[in-house]
Amino acid sequence: MSFAAPRAVTARWRPDEGDGLEHLTLSPEGDEIVARGVVVGERDGHAYGVDYTIVCDRGFAVRELHLGTSAGMALSLASDGAGHWTNHDGRALPEFDGCMDVDLAGSPFTNTLPIRRIDWARSGGRSLALDMLYVPFDSFVPVRDAQIYTCLSAPSEAARRFRFEAADGSFTADLTVDEDGLVGDYPGLFARMPLPR
């Protein structure tokens, strides 16, 4: 199992229930990989629209996260790429020490971050417990969230299959990703949309 070298990619997903859309552009820019996206949807009867920019190094370690809404909500965080976070004023956020990746509510793209960052050949396909910096779209107040990722594909297998689990056992999904590490269909939550040519 291997992934393509970072390249410019555009992708879209729609939720299985309700109205919504995520539109993503992912592109290498110098020594960085930059994800820019817009997520429009609804949760618990509340509509939301969020634009995001996630800046990673070439190994998909998150370095910057920027979120905004047309209503004026905003969040900007930075990481040293080793799990240490600061807010927009440069104040350390020790409550997120060890969180290497971000998880945005309503975004299947953010599953790509740990999938691409981790060297799965070295992990031997074992399950890895990860602490995420999770951002709900209703408040933009980040929280620490324990998740488990397991590579289900053998090293010689062409398919790229992963299991995502909430550490508390409340959710599990088996995901197939493409050569860029982007989720195809996300069972019960999202479907990848074909792009117009």
PDB file of C-alpha atoms in Angstrom:
ATOM      1  CA  MET A   1       0.000   0.000   0.000  1.00  0.00           C
ATOM      2  CA  SER A   2       1.362   3.375  -0.962  1.00  0.00           C
ATOM      3  CA  PHE A   3       0.166   6.889  -1.657  1.00  0.00           C
ATOM      4  CA  ALA A   4       0.823   9.300  -4.517  1.00  0.00           C
ATOM      5  CA  ALA A   5       3.327  12.095  -3.968  1.00  0.00           C
ATOM      6  CA  PRO A   6       1.519  15.260  -2.835  1.00  0.00           C
ATOM      7  CA  ARG A   7      -0.176  16.891  -5.813  1.00  0.00           C
ATOM      8  CA  ALA A   8      -2.992  19.323  -6.571  1.00  0.00           C
ATOM      9  CA  VAL A   9      -6.353  17.645  -5.975  1.00  0.00           C
ATOM     10  CA  THR A  10      -9.961  18.817  -5.781  1.00  0.00           C
ATOM     11  CA  ALA A  11     -12.656  16.745  -4.056  1.00  0.00           C
ATOM     12  CA  ARG A  12     -16.256  17.066  -2.872  1.00  0.00           C
ATOM     13  CA  TRP A  13     -18.408  15.116  -0.432  1.00  0.00           C
ATOM     14  CA  ARG A  14     -22.098  15.320   0.449  1.00  0.00           C
ATOM     15  CA  PRO A  15     -23.699  14.112   3.670  1.00  0.00           C
ATOM     16  CA  ASP A  16     -25.901  11.013   3.556  1.00  0.00           C
ATOM     17  CA  GLU A  17     -28.581  12.854   5.534  1.00  0.00           C
ATOM     18  CA  GLY A  18     -29.674  16.459   5.244  1.00  0.00           C
ATOM     19  CA  ASP A  19     -28.330  19.130   2.964  1.00  0.00           C
ATOM     20  CA  GLY A  20     -24.675  19.969   2.693  1.00  0.00           C
ATOM     21  CA  LEU A  21     -21.399  19.854   0.839  1.00  0.00           C
ATOM     22  CA  GLU A  22     -17.676  19.931   1.461  1.00  0.00           C
ATOM     23  CA  HIS A  23     -15.483  21.306  -1.319  1.00  0.00           C
ATOM     24  CA  LEU A  24     -11.725  20.820  -0.919  1.00  0.00           C
ATOM     25  CA  THR A  25      -8.642  21.884  -2.815  1.00  0.00           C
ATOM     26  CA  LEU A  26      -5.407  20.274  -1.672  1.00  0.00           C
ATOM     27  CA  SER A  27      -2.151  21.504  -3.142  1.00  0.00           C
ATOM     28  CA  PRO A  28       1.579  21.385  -2.529  1.00  0.00           C
ATOM     29  CA  GLU A  29       2.982  24.898  -2.126  1.00  0.00           C
ATOM     30  CA  GLY A  30       6.742  24.990  -1.629  1.00  0.00           C
ATOM     31  CA  ASP A  31       7.574  23.023   1.519  1.00  0.00           C
ATOM     32  CA  GLU A  32       3.929  22.877   2.567  1.00  0.00           C
ATOM     33  CA  ILE A  33       0.720  21.102   1.680  1.00  0.00           C
ATOM     34  CA  VAL A  34      -2.269  23.422   1.921  1.00  0.00           C
ATOM     35  CA  ALA A  35      -5.877  22.296   2.239  1.00  0.00           C
ATOM     36  CA  ARG A  36      -8.535  24.906   1.579  1.00  0.00           C
ATOM     37  CA  GLY A  37     -12.155  23.987   1.953  1.00  0.00           C
ATOM     38  CA  VAL A  38     -15.702  25.044   2.562  1.00  0.00           C
ATOM     39  CA  VAL A  39     -18.188  22.954   4.534  1.00  0.00           C
ATOM     40  CA  VAL A  40     -21.889  23.794   4.380  1.00  0.00           C
ATOM     41  CA  GLY A  41     -24.331  21.656   6.317  1.00  0.00           C
ATOM     42  CA  GLU A  42     -26.664  21.233   9.233  1.00  0.00           C
ATOM     43  CA  ARG A  43     -26.407  19.497  12.580  1.00  0.00           C
ATOM     44  CA  ASP A  44     -29.111  19.135  15.197  1.00  0.00           C
ATOM     45  CA  GLY A  45     -31.342  21.533  13.249  1.00  0.00           C
ATOM     46  CA  HIS A  46     -28.707  24.270  12.971  1.00  0.00           C
ATOM     47  CA  ALA A  47     -27.284  25.309   9.599  1.00  0.00           C
ATOM     48  CA  TYR A  48     -23.588  26.160   9.328  1.00  0.00           C
ATOM     49  CA  GLY A  49     -21.107  27.318   6.725  1.00  0.00           C
ATOM     50  CA  VAL A  50     -17.393  27.188   7.501  1.00  0.00           C
ATOM     51  CA  ASP A  51     -14.311  27.900   5.440  1.00  0.00           C
ATOM     52  CA  TYR A  52     -11.015  26.378   6.511  1.00  0.00           C
ATOM     53  CA  THR A  53      -7.340  26.402   5.672  1.00  0.00           C
ATOM     54  CA  ILE A  54      -5.075  23.694   7.053  1.00  0.00           C
ATOM     55  CA  VAL A  55      -1.347  24.056   6.408  1.00  0.00           C
ATOM     56  CA  CYS A  56       0.784  20.915   6.766  1.00  0.00           C
ATOM     57  CA  ASP A  57       4.417  20.124   6.207  1.00  0.00           C
ATOM     58  CA  ARG A  58       5.312  17.649   3.440  1.00  0.00           C
ATOM     59  CA  GLY A  59       4.771  14.770   5.890  1.00  0.00           C
ATOM     60  CA  PHE A  60       1.180  15.909   6.577  1.00  0.00           C
ATOM     61  CA  ALA A  61       1.956  17.145  10.105  1.00  0.00           C
ATOM     62  CA  VAL A  62      -0.418  20.034  10.765  1.00  0.00           C
ATOM     63  CA  ARG A  63       1.282  23.403  11.254  1.00  0.00           C
ATOM     64  CA  GLU A  64      -1.634  25.866  10.995  1.00  0.00           C
ATOM     65  CA  LEU A  65      -5.422  25.781  11.242  1.00  0.00           C
ATOM     66  CA  HIS A  66      -7.657  28.701  10.250  1.00  0.00           C
ATOM     67  CA  LEU A  67     -11.471  28.577  10.410  1.00  0.00           C
ATOM     68  CA  GLY A  68     -14.051  31.251   9.681  1.00  0.00           C
ATOM     69  CA  THR A  69     -17.729  31.879   9.034  1.00  0.00           C
ATOM     70  CA  SER A  70     -19.597  34.650   7.245  1.00  0.00           C
ATOM     71  CA  ALA A  71     -21.139  35.481  10.656  1.00  0.00           C
ATOM     72  CA  GLY A  72     -17.699  36.461  11.957  1.00  0.00           C
ATOM     73  CA  MET A  73     -16.705  33.420  14.031  1.00  0.00           C
ATOM     74  CA  ALA A  74     -13.016  32.652  13.611  1.00  0.00           C
ATOM     75  CA  LEU A  75     -10.308  30.415  15.009  1.00  0.00           C
ATOM     76  CA  SER A  76      -6.589  30.375  14.231  1.00  0.00           C
ATOM     77  CA  LEU A  77      -4.167  27.916  15.814  1.00  0.00           C
ATOM     78  CA  ALA A  78      -0.562  26.960  15.085  1.00  0.00           C
ATOM     79  CA  SER A  79       1.438  23.829  15.826  1.00  0.00           C
ATOM     80  CA  ASP A  80       5.146  23.128  15.846  1.00  0.00           C
ATOM     81  CA  GLY A  81       4.411  19.856  14.016  1.00  0.00           C
ATOM     82  CA  ALA A  82       5.327  17.880  17.160  1.00  0.00           C
ATOM     83  CA  GLY A  83       2.024  18.236  19.013  1.00  0.00           C
ATOM     84  CA  HIS A  84       2.456  21.631  20.704  1.00  0.00           C
ATOM     85  CA  TRP A  85      -0.211  24.248  19.936  1.00  0.00           C
ATOM     86  CA  THR A  86      -0.556  28.006  20.285  1.00  0.00           C
ATOM     87  CA  ASN A  87      -3.496  30.343  19.721  1.00  0.00           C
ATOM     88  CA  HIS A  88      -3.571  33.372  17.392  1.00  0.00           C
ATOM     89  CA  ASP A  89      -1.776  35.470  20.036  1.00  0.00           C
ATOM     90  CA  GLY A  90       1.029  32.913  20.423  1.00  0.00           C
ATOM     91  CA  ARG A  91      -0.200  31.710  23.824  1.00  0.00           C
ATOM     92  CA  ALA A  92       0.640  28.054  24.461  1.00  0.00           C
ATOM     93  CA  LEU A  93      -2.289  25.624  24.665  1.00  0.00           C
ATOM     94  CA  PRO A  94      -0.857  22.810  26.818  1.00  0.00           C
ATOM     95  CA  GLU A  95      -4.254  21.082  26.994  1.00  0.00           C
ATOM     96  CA  PHE A  96      -3.584  19.937  23.420  1.00  0.00           C
ATOM     97  CA  ASP A  97      -0.003  18.717  23.910  1.00  0.00           C
ATOM     98  CA  GLY A  98       0.441  15.517  21.933  1.00  0.00           C
ATOM     99  CA  CYS A  99      -2.380  16.241  19.473  1.00  0.00           C
ATOM    100  CA  MET A 100      -0.709  15.857  16.097  1.00  0.00           C
ATOM    101  CA  ASP A 101      -3.828  16.117  13.930  1.00  0.00           C
ATOM    102  CA  VAL A 102      -7.029  18.132  13.734  1.00  0.00           C
ATOM    103  CA  ASP A 103     -10.538  16.799  13.235  1.00  0.00           C
ATOM    104  CA  LEU A 104     -13.198  19.190  11.991  1.00  0.00           C
ATOM    105  CA  ALA A 105     -16.851  18.381  12.621  1.00  0.00           C
ATOM    106  CA  GLY A 106     -18.616  17.624   9.360  1.00  0.00           C
ATOM    107  CA  SER A 107     -15.422  17.162   7.325  1.00  0.00           C
ATOM    108  CA  PRO A 108     -14.379  13.791   5.906  1.00  0.00           C
ATOM    109  CA  PHE A 109     -11.161  15.419   4.664  1.00  0.00           C
ATOM    110  CA  THR A 110      -9.594  15.598   8.115  1.00  0.00           C
ATOM    111  CA  ASN A 111      -9.405  11.784   8.270  1.00  0.00           C
ATOM    112  CA  THR A 112      -6.730  12.182   5.599  1.00  0.00           C
ATOM    113  CA  LEU A 113      -4.329  13.914   7.997  1.00  0.00           C
ATOM    114  CA  PRO A 114      -3.419  10.949  10.247  1.00  0.00           C
ATOM    115  CA  ILE A 115      -3.807   8.478   7.383  1.00  0.00           C
ATOM    116  CA  ARG A 116      -1.146  10.306   5.359  1.00  0.00           C
ATOM    117  CA  ARG A 117       1.067  11.353   8.293  1.00  0.00           C
ATOM    118  CA  ILE A 118       1.559   7.897   9.835  1.00  0.00           C
ATOM    119  CA  ASP A 119       4.063   5.433   8.360  1.00  0.00           C
ATOM    120  CA  TRP A 120       1.710   2.435   8.212  1.00  0.00           C
ATOM    121  CA  ALA A 121       4.399   0.052   6.974  1.00  0.00           C
ATOM    122  CA  ARG A 122       6.302   0.659  10.214  1.00  0.00           C
ATOM    123  CA  SER A 123       3.177   0.419  12.368  1.00  0.00           C
ATOM    124  CA  GLY A 124       2.665  -3.161  11.168  1.00  0.00           C
ATOM    125  CA  GLY A 125      -1.052  -2.550  10.657  1.00  0.00           C
ATOM    126  CA  ARG A 126      -1.667  -2.258  14.360  1.00  0.00           C
ATOM    127  CA  SER A 127      -4.225   0.064  15.853  1.00  0.00           C
ATOM    128  CA  LEU A 128      -2.907   3.447  16.898  1.00  0.00           C
ATOM    129  CA  ALA A 129      -4.603   5.521  19.582  1.00  0.00           C
ATOM    130  CA  LEU A 130      -4.416   9.190  18.664  1.00  0.00           C
ATOM    131  CA  ASP A 131      -5.473  12.356  20.451  1.00  0.00           C
ATOM    132  CA  MET A 132      -7.045  14.834  18.054  1.00  0.00           C
ATOM    133  CA  LEU A 133      -7.633  18.539  18.359  1.00  0.00           C
ATOM    134  CA  TYR A 134     -11.347  18.381  17.512  1.00  0.00           C
ATOM    135  CA  VAL A 135     -13.259  21.522  16.493  1.00  0.00           C
ATOM    136  CA  PRO A 136     -17.075  21.493  16.561  1.00  0.00           C
ATOM    137  CA  PHE A 137     -18.589  23.918  14.064  1.00  0.00           C
ATOM    138  CA  ASP A 138     -21.285  25.210  16.420  1.00  0.00           C
ATOM    139  CA  SER A 139     -18.833  26.775  18.880  1.00  0.00           C
ATOM    140  CA  PHE A 140     -15.295  26.730  17.396  1.00  0.00           C
ATOM    141  CA  VAL A 141     -14.116  25.777  20.898  1.00  0.00           C
ATOM    142  CA  PRO A 142     -11.528  23.021  20.353  1.00  0.00           C
ATOM    143  CA  VAL A 143     -11.517  19.923  22.554  1.00  0.00           C
ATOM    144  CA  ARG A 144      -9.204  16.939  22.881  1.00  0.00           C
ATOM    145  CA  ASP A 145     -10.742  13.816  21.326  1.00  0.00           C
ATOM    146  CA  ALA A 146      -9.345  10.281  21.586  1.00  0.00           C
ATOM    147  CA  GLN A 147      -9.605   8.275  18.353  1.00  0.00           C
ATOM    148  CA  ILE A 148      -8.221   5.000  17.031  1.00  0.00           C
ATOM    149  CA  TYR A 149      -7.009   4.359  13.482  1.00  0.00           C
ATOM    150  CA  THR A 150      -6.193   0.900  12.173  1.00  0.00           C
ATOM    151  CA  CYS A 151      -4.729   0.060   8.772  1.00  0.00           C
ATOM    152  CA  LEU A 152      -6.740  -2.885   7.418  1.00  0.00           C
ATOM    153  CA  SER A 153      -4.694  -3.322   4.224  1.00  0.00           C
ATOM    154  CA  ALA A 154      -1.730  -5.649   3.934  1.00  0.00           C
ATOM    155  CA  PRO A 155       1.483  -3.914   2.754  1.00  0.00           C
ATOM    156  CA  SER A 156       1.250  -5.720  -0.601  1.00  0.00           C
ATOM    157  CA  GLU A 157      -2.406  -4.854  -1.112  1.00  0.00           C
ATOM    158  CA  ALA A 158      -3.335  -2.147  -3.613  1.00  0.00           C
ATOM    159  CA  ALA A 159      -6.482  -1.162  -1.693  1.00  0.00           C
ATOM    160  CA  ARG A 160      -6.102   1.419   1.045  1.00  0.00           C
ATOM    161  CA  ARG A 161      -8.519   0.522   3.847  1.00  0.00           C
ATOM    162  CA  PHE A 162      -8.638   1.937   7.360  1.00  0.00           C
ATOM    163  CA  ARG A 163     -10.841   1.620  10.409  1.00  0.00           C
ATOM    164  CA  PHE A 164     -11.696   4.786  12.307  1.00  0.00           C
ATOM    165  CA  GLU A 165     -13.054   4.447  15.845  1.00  0.00           C
ATOM    166  CA  ALA A 166     -14.047   6.812  18.598  1.00  0.00           C
ATOM    167  CA  ALA A 167     -11.991   5.660  21.582  1.00  0.00           C
ATOM    168  CA  ASP A 168     -15.121   5.532  23.750  1.00  0.00           C
ATOM    169  CA  GLY A 169     -16.618   2.950  21.362  1.00  0.00           C
ATOM    170  CA  SER A 170     -19.489   5.204  20.269  1.00  0.00           C
ATOM    171  CA  PHE A 171     -18.601   5.133  16.549  1.00  0.00           C
ATOM    172  CA  THR A 172     -16.728   2.922  14.083  1.00  0.00           C
ATOM    173  CA  ALA A 173     -16.357   3.214  10.305  1.00  0.00           C
ATOM    174  CA  ASP A 174     -14.300   1.324   7.747  1.00  0.00           C
ATOM    175  CA  LEU A 175     -12.930   3.755   5.181  1.00  0.00           C
ATOM    176  CA  THR A 176     -11.417   3.219   1.763  1.00  0.00           C
ATOM    177  CA  VAL A 177      -9.169   6.033   0.613  1.00  0.00           C
ATOM    178  CA  ASP A 178      -7.766   6.843  -2.807  1.00  0.00           C
ATOM    179  CA  GLU A 179      -4.129   7.229  -3.844  1.00  0.00           C
ATOM    180  CA  ASP A 180      -4.104  10.739  -2.336  1.00  0.00           C
ATOM    181  CA  GLY A 181      -5.403   9.456   1.006  1.00  0.00           C
ATOM    182  CA  LEU A 182      -8.811  11.069   0.519  1.00  0.00           C
ATOM    183  CA  VAL A 183     -11.872   9.237   1.813  1.00  0.00           C
ATOM    184  CA  GLY A 184     -14.184   7.743  -0.789  1.00  0.00           C
ATOM    185  CA  ASP A 185     -17.532   6.967   0.767  1.00  0.00           C
ATOM    186  CA  TYR A 186     -17.805   7.314   4.532  1.00  0.00           C
ATOM    187  CA  PRO A 187     -20.408   4.689   5.510  1.00  0.00           C
ATOM    188  CA  GLY A 188     -23.473   6.278   7.066  1.00  0.00           C
ATOM    189  CA  LEU A 189     -22.129   9.828   6.923  1.00  0.00           C
ATOM    190  CA  PHE A 190     -20.709  11.065   3.600  1.00  0.00           C
ATOM    191  CA  ALA A 191     -20.438  10.138  -0.072  1.00  0.00           C
ATOM    192  CA  ARG A 192     -17.697  11.344  -2.402  1.00  0.00           C
ATOM    193  CA  MET A 193     -19.138  13.255  -5.334  1.00  0.00           C
ATOM    194  CA  PRO A 194     -17.910  13.061  -8.907  1.00  0.00           C
ATOM    195  CA  LEU A 195     -16.439  16.330 -10.121  1.00  0.00           C
ATOM    196  CA  PRO A 196     -17.592  17.942 -13.360  1.00  0.00           C
ATOM    197  CA  ARG A 197     -15.070  17.607 -16.151  1.00  0.00           C
TER     198      ARG A 197
END
